[in-house]
PDB file of C-alpha atoms in Angstrom:
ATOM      1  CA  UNK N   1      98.791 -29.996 -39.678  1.00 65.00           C
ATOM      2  CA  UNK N   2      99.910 -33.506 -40.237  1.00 80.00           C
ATOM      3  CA  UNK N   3     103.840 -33.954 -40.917  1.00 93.00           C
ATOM      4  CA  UNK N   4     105.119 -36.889 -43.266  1.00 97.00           C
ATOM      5  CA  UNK N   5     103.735 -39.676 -42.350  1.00 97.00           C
ATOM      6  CA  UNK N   6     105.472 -43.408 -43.286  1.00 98.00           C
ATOM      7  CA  UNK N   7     104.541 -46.620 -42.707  1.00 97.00           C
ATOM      8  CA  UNK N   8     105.488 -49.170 -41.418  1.00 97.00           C
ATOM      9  CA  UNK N   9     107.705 -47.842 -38.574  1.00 97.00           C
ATOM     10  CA  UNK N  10     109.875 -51.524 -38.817  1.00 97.00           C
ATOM     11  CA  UNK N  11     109.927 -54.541 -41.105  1.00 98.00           C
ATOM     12  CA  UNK N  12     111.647 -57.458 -40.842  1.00 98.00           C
ATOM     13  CA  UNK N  13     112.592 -59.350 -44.380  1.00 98.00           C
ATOM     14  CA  UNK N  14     114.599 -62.029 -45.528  1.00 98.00           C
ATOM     15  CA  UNK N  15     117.447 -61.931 -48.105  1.00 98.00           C
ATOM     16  CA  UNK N  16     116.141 -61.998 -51.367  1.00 98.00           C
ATOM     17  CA  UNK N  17     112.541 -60.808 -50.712  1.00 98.00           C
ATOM     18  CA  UNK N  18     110.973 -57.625 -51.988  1.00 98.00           C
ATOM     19  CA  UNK N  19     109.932 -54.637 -49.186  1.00 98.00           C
ATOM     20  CA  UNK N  20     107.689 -51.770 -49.740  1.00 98.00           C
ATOM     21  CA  UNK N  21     107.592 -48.649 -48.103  1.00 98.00           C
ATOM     22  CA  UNK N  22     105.014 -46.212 -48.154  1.00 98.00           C
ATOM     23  CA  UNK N  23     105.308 -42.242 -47.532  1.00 98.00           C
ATOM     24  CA  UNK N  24     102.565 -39.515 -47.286  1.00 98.00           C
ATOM     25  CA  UNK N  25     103.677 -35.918 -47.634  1.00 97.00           C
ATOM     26  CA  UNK N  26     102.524 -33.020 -45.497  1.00 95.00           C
ATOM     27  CA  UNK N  27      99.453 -31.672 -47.322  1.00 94.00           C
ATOM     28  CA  UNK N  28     100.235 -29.140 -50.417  1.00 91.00           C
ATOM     29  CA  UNK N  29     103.624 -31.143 -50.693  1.00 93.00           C
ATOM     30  CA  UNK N  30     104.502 -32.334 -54.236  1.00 92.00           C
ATOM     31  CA  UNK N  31     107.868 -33.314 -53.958  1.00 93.00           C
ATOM     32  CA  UNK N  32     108.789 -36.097 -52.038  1.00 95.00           C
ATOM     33  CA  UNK N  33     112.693 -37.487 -51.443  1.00 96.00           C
ATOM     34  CA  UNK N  34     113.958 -40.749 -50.603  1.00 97.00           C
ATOM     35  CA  UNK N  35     116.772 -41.502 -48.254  1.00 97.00           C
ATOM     36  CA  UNK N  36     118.806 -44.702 -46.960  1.00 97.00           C
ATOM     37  CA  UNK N  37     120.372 -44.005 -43.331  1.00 96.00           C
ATOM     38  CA  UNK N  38     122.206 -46.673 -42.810  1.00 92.00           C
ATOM     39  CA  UNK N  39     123.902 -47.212 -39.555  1.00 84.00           C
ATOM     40  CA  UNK N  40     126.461 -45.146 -38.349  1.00 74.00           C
ATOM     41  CA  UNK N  41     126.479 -43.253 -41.730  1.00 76.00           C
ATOM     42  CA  UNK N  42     124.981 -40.083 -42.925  1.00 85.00           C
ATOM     43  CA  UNK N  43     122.176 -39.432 -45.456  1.00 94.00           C
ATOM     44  CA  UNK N  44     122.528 -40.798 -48.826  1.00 95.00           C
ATOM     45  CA  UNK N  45     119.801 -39.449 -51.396  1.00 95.00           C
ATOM     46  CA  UNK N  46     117.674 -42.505 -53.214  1.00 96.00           C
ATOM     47  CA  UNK N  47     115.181 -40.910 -55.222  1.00 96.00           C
ATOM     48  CA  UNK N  48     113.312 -38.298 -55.886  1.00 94.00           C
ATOM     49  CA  UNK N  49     109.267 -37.494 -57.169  1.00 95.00           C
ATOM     50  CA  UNK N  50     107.317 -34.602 -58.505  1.00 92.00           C
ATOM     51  CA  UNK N  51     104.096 -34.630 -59.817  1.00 90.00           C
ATOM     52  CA  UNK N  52     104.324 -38.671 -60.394  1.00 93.00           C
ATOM     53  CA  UNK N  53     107.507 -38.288 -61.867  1.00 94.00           C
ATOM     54  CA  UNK N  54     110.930 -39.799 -61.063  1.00 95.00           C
ATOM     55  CA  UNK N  55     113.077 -36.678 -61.627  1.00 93.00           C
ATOM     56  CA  UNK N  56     116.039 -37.923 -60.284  1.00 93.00           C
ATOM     57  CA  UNK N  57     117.741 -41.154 -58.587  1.00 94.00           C
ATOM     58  CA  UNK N  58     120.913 -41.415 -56.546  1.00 93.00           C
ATOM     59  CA  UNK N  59     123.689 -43.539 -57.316  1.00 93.00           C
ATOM     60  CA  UNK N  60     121.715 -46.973 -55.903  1.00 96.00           C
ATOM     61  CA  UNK N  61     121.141 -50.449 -58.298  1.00 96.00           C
ATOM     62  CA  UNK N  62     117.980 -50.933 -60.190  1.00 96.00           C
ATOM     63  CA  UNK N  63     116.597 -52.673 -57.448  1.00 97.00           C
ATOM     64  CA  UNK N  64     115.716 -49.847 -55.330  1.00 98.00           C
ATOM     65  CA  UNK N  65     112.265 -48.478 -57.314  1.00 97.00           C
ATOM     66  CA  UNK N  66     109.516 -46.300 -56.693  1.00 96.00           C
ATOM     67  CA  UNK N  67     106.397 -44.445 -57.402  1.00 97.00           C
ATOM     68  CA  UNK N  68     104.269 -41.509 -56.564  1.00 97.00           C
ATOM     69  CA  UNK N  69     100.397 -41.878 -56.770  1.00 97.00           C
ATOM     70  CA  UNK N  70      98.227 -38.780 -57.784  1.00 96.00           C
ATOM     71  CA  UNK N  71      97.432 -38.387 -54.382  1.00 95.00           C
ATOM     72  CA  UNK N  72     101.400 -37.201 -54.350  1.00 96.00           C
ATOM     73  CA  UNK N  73     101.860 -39.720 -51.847  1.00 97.00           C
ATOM     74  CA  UNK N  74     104.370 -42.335 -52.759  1.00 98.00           C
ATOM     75  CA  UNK N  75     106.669 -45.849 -52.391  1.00 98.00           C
ATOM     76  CA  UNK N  76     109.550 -47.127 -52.331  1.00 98.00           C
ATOM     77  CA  UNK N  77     110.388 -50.499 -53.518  1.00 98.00           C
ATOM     78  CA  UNK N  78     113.643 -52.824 -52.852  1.00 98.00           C
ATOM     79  CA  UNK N  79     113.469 -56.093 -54.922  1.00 98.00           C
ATOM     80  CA  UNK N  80     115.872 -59.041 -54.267  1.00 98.00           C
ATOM     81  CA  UNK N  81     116.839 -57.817 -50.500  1.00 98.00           C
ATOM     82  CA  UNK N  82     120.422 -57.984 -49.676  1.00 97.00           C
ATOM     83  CA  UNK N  83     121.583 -57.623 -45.783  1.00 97.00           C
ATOM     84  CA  UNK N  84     123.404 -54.266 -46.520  1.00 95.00           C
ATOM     85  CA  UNK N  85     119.932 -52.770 -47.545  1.00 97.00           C
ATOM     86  CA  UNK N  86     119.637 -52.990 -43.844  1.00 97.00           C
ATOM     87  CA  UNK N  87     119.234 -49.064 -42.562  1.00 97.00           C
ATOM     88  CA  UNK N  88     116.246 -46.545 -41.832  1.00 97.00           C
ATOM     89  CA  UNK N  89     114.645 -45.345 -45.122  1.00 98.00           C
ATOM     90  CA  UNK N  90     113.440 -41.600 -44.756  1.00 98.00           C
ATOM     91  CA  UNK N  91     110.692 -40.345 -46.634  1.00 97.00           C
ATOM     92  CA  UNK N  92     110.874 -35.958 -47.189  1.00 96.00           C
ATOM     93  CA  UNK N  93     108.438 -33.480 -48.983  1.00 95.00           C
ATOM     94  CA  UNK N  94     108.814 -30.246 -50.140  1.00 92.00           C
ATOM     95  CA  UNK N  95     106.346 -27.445 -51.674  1.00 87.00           C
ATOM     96  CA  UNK N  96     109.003 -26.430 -54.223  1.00 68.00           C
ATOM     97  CA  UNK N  97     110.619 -28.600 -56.842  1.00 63.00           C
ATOM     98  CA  UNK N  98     114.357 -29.252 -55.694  1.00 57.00           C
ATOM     99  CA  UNK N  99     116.346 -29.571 -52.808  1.00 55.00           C
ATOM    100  CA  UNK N 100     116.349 -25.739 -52.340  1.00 66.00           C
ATOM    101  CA  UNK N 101     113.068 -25.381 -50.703  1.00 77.00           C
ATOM    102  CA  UNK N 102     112.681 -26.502 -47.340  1.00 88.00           C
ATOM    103  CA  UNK N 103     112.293 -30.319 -47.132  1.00 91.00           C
ATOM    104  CA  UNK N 104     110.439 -31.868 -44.130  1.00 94.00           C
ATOM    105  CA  UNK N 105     111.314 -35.474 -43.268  1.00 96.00           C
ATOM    106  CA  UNK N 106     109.157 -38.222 -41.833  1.00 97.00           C
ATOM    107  CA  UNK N 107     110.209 -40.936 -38.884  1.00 97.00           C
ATOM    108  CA  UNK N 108     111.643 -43.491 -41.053  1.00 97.00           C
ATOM    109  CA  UNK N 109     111.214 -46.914 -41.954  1.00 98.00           C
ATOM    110  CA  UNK N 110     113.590 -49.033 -40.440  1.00 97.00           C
ATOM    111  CA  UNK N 111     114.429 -51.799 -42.588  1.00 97.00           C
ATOM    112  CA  UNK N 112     116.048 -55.406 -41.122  1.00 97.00           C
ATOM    113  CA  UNK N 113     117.249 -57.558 -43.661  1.00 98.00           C
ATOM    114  CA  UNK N 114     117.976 -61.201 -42.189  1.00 97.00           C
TER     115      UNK N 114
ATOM    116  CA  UNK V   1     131.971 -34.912 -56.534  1.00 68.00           C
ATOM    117  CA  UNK V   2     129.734 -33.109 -54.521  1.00 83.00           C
ATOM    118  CA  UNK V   3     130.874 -33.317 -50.796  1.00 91.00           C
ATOM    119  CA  UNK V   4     130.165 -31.828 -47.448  1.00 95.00           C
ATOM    120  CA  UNK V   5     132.687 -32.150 -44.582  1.00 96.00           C
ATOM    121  CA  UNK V   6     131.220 -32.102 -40.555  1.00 97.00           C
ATOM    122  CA  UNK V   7     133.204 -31.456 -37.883  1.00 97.00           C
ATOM    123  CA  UNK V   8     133.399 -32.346 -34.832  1.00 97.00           C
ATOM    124  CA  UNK V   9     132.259 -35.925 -35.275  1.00 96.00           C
ATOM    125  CA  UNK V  10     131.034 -35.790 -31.390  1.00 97.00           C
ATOM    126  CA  UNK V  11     131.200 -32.618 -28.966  1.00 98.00           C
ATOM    127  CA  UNK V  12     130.382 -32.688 -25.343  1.00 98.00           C
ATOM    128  CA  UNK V  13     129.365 -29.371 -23.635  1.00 97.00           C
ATOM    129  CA  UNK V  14     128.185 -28.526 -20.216  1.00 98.00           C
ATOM    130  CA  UNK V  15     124.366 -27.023 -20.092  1.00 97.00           C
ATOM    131  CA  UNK V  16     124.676 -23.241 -20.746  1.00 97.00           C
ATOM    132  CA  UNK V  17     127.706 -23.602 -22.618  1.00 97.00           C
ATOM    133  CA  UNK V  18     127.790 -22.939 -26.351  1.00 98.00           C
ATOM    134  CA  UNK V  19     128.112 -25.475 -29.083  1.00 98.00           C
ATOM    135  CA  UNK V  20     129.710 -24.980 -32.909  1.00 98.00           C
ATOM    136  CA  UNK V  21     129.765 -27.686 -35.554  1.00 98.00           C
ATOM    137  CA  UNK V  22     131.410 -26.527 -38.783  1.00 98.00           C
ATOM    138  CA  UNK V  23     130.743 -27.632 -42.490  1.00 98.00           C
ATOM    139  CA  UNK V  24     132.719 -27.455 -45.367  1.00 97.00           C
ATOM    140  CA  UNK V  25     130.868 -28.050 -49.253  1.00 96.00           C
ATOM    141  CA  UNK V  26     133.351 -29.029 -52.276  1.00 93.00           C
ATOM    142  CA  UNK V  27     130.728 -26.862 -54.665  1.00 90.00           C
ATOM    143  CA  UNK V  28     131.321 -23.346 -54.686  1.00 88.00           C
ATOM    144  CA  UNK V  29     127.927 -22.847 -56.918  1.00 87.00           C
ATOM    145  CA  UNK V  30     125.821 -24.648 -53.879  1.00 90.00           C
ATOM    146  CA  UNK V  31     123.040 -22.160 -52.514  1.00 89.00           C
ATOM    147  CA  UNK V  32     120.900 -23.516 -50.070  1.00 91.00           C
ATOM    148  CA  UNK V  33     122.462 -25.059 -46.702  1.00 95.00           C
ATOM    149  CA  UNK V  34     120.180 -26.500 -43.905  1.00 96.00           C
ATOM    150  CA  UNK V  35     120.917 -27.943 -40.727  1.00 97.00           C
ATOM    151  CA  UNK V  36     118.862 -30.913 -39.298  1.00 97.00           C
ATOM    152  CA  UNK V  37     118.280 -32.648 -35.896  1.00 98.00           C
ATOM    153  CA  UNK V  38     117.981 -36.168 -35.307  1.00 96.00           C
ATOM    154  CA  UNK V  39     116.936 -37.584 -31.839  1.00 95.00           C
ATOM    155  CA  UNK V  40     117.558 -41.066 -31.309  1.00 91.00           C
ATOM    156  CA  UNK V  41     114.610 -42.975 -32.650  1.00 88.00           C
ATOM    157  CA  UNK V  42     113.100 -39.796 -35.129  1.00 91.00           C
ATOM    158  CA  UNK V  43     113.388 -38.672 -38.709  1.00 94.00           C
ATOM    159  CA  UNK V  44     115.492 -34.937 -38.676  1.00 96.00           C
ATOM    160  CA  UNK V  45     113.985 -31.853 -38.242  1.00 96.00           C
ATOM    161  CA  UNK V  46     114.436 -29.114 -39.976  1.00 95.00           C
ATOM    162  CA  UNK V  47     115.989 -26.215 -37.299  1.00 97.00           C
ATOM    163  CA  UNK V  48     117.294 -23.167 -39.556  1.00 96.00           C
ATOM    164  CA  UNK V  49     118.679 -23.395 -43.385  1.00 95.00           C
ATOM    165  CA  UNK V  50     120.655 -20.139 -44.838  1.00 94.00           C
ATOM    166  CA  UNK V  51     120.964 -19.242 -48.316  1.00 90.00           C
ATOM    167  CA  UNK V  52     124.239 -17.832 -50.426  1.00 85.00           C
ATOM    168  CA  UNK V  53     122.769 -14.304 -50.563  1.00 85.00           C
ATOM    169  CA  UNK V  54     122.928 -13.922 -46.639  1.00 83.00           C
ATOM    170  CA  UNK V  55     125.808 -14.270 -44.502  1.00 90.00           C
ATOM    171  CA  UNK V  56     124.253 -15.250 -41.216  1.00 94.00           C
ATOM    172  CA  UNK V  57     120.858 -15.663 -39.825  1.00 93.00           C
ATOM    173  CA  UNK V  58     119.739 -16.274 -36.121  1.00 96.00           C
ATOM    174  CA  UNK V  59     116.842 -18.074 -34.317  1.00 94.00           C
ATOM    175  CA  UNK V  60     116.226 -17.665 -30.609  1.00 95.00           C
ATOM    176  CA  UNK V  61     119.329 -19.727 -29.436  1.00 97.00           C
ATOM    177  CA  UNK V  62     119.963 -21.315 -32.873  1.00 98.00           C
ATOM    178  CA  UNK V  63     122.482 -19.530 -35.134  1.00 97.00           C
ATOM    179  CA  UNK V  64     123.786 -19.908 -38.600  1.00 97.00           C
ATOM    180  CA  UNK V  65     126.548 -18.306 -40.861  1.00 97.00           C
ATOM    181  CA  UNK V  66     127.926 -18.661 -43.679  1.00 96.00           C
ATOM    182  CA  UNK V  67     131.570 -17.921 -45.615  1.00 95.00           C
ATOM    183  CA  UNK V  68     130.805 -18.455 -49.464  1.00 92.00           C
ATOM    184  CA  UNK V  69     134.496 -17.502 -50.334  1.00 93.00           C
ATOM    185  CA  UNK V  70     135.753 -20.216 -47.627  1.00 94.00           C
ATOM    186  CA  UNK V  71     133.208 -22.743 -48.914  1.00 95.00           C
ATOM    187  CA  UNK V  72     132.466 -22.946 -44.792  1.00 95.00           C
ATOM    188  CA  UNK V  73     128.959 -22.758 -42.939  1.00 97.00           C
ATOM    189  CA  UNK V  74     128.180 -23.174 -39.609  1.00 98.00           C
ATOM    190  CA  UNK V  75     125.531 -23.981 -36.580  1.00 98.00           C
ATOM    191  CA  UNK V  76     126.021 -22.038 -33.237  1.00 98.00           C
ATOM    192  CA  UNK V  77     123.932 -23.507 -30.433  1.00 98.00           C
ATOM    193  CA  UNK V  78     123.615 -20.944 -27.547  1.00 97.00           C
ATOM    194  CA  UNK V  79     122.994 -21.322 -23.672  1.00 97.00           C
ATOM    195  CA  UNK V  80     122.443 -25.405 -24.575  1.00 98.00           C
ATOM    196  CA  UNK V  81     120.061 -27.307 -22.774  1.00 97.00           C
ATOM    197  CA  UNK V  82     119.770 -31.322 -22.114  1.00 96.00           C
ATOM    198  CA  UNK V  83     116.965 -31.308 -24.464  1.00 96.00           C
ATOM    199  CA  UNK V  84     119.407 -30.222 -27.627  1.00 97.00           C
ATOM    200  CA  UNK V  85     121.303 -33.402 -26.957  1.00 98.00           C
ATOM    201  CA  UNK V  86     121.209 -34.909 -30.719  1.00 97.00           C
ATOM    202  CA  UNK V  87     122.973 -35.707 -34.050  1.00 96.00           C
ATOM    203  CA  UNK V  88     122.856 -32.322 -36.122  1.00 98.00           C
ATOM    204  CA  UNK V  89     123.458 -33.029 -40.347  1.00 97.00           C
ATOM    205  CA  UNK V  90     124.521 -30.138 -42.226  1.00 97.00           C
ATOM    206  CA  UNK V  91     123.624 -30.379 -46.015  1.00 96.00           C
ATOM    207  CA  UNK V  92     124.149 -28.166 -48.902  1.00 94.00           C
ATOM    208  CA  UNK V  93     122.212 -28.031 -52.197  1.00 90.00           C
ATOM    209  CA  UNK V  94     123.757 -28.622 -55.453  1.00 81.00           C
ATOM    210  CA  UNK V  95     123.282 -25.275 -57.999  1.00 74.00           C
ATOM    211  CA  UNK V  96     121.572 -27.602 -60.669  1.00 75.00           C
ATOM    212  CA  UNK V  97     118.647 -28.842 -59.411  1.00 76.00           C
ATOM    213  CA  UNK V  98     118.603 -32.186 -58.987  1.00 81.00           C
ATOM    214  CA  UNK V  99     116.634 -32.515 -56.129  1.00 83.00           C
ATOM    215  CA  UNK V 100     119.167 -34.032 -53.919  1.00 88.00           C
ATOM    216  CA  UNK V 101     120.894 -32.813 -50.239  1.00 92.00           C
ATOM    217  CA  UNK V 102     123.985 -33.648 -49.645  1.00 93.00           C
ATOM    218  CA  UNK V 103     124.652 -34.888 -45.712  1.00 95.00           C
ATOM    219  CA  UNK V 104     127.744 -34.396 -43.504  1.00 96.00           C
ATOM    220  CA  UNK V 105     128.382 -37.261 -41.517  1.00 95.00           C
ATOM    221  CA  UNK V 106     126.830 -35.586 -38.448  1.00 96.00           C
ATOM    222  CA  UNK V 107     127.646 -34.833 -35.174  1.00 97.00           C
ATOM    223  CA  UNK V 108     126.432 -36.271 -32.016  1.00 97.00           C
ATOM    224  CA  UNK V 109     126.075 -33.524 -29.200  1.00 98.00           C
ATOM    225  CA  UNK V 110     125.672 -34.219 -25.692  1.00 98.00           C
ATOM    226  CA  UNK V 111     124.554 -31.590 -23.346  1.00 97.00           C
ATOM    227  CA  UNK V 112     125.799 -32.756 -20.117  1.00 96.00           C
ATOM    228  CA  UNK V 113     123.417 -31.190 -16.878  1.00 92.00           C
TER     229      UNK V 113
END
């Protein structure tokens, strides 16, 4: 069975442009997390999706947006790129709503902002 | 606020040796506490979790307890190998459920041959 998947692995932007990042869950998943890892630092929850809703959203700006499609896959969108948005974005799902089931986490985007 | 403390920061053991990291949570109502490996270059994977209704639980040469009154959890690595050379997160969930871990700092073990 296929874990979660993200995509791309690395992207390059400059300051001030928008970045996308894309997540598929493990199959049956509805719930799907984001995190930022930035370097050197721990885990720091972004957002999080069930059932193409945004039921919560950690303390980030506006900026940092999402969605999740029917297909409970979903993205993650950072508008007007600033350099300290520079980290590795993880992407998790779940089969339970909440942090209390068992959340499986994908490879990461890593994210350079120049 | 919610708040999980890791320590060590970094531990360095010699292969067959065993290897605790220690977490302390600021919410006493937090139920759900998993423990995560990150090799360089890879998302974390999930080892063991525990919940507040048991006080330890054990897998093969992974271990984890747990001390609700102390607020304290934490990951025994047994007879350790290169190959568990990593950063390990602790995390605990808030009671409400907001969907959210929150991540020690992590610890970088290395599992010297």
């Amino acid at each position: 069975e296929a874990g979660v998947t993200q995509s791309p692995t690395h992207l390059i932007k400059t300051r001030g442009q928008q970045a996308t990042l894309r997540c598929s869950p493990i199959s049956g998943h509805t719930s799907v997390y984001w995190y930022q890892q930035a370097l050197g630092l721990g885990l720091q929850f972004l957002l999080w999706y069930d059932e193409g809703e945004e039921r919560n959203r950690g303390n980030f700006p506006p900026r940092f947006s999402g969605r999740q499609f029917p297909n409970y896959s979903s993205e993650l969108n950072v508008n007007a790129l600033e350099l300290e948005d520079s980290a590795l974005y993880l992407c998790a799902s779940s089969s339970g709503q909440g942090a209390r089931t068992e959340a499986f986490f994908g490879q990461g985007t890593r994210l350079t902002v120049v | 606020g919610e708040n999980v403390e890791q320590h060590p920061s970094t531990l360095s053991v010699q292969e067959g040796d065993s290897a605790v990291i220690k977490c302390t949570y600021s919410d006493s109502a937090s139920n759900y506490f998993p423990w995560y490996k990150q090799e360089l270059g890879k998302g974390p994977q999930l080892i063991i979790d525990i919940r507040s209704n048991v006080g330890e639980k054990k897998d093969q040469r992974i271990a984890v307890t747990l001390n609700k009154t102390a607020k304290h959890f934490s990951l025994h690595i047994t007879e350790t190998q290169p190959e568990d050379s990593a950063v390990y997160f602790c995390a605990a969930s808030p009671p409400s459920n907001t969907g959210k871990l929150i991540f020690g700092q992590g610890t970088t073990l290395q599992v010297k041959p």
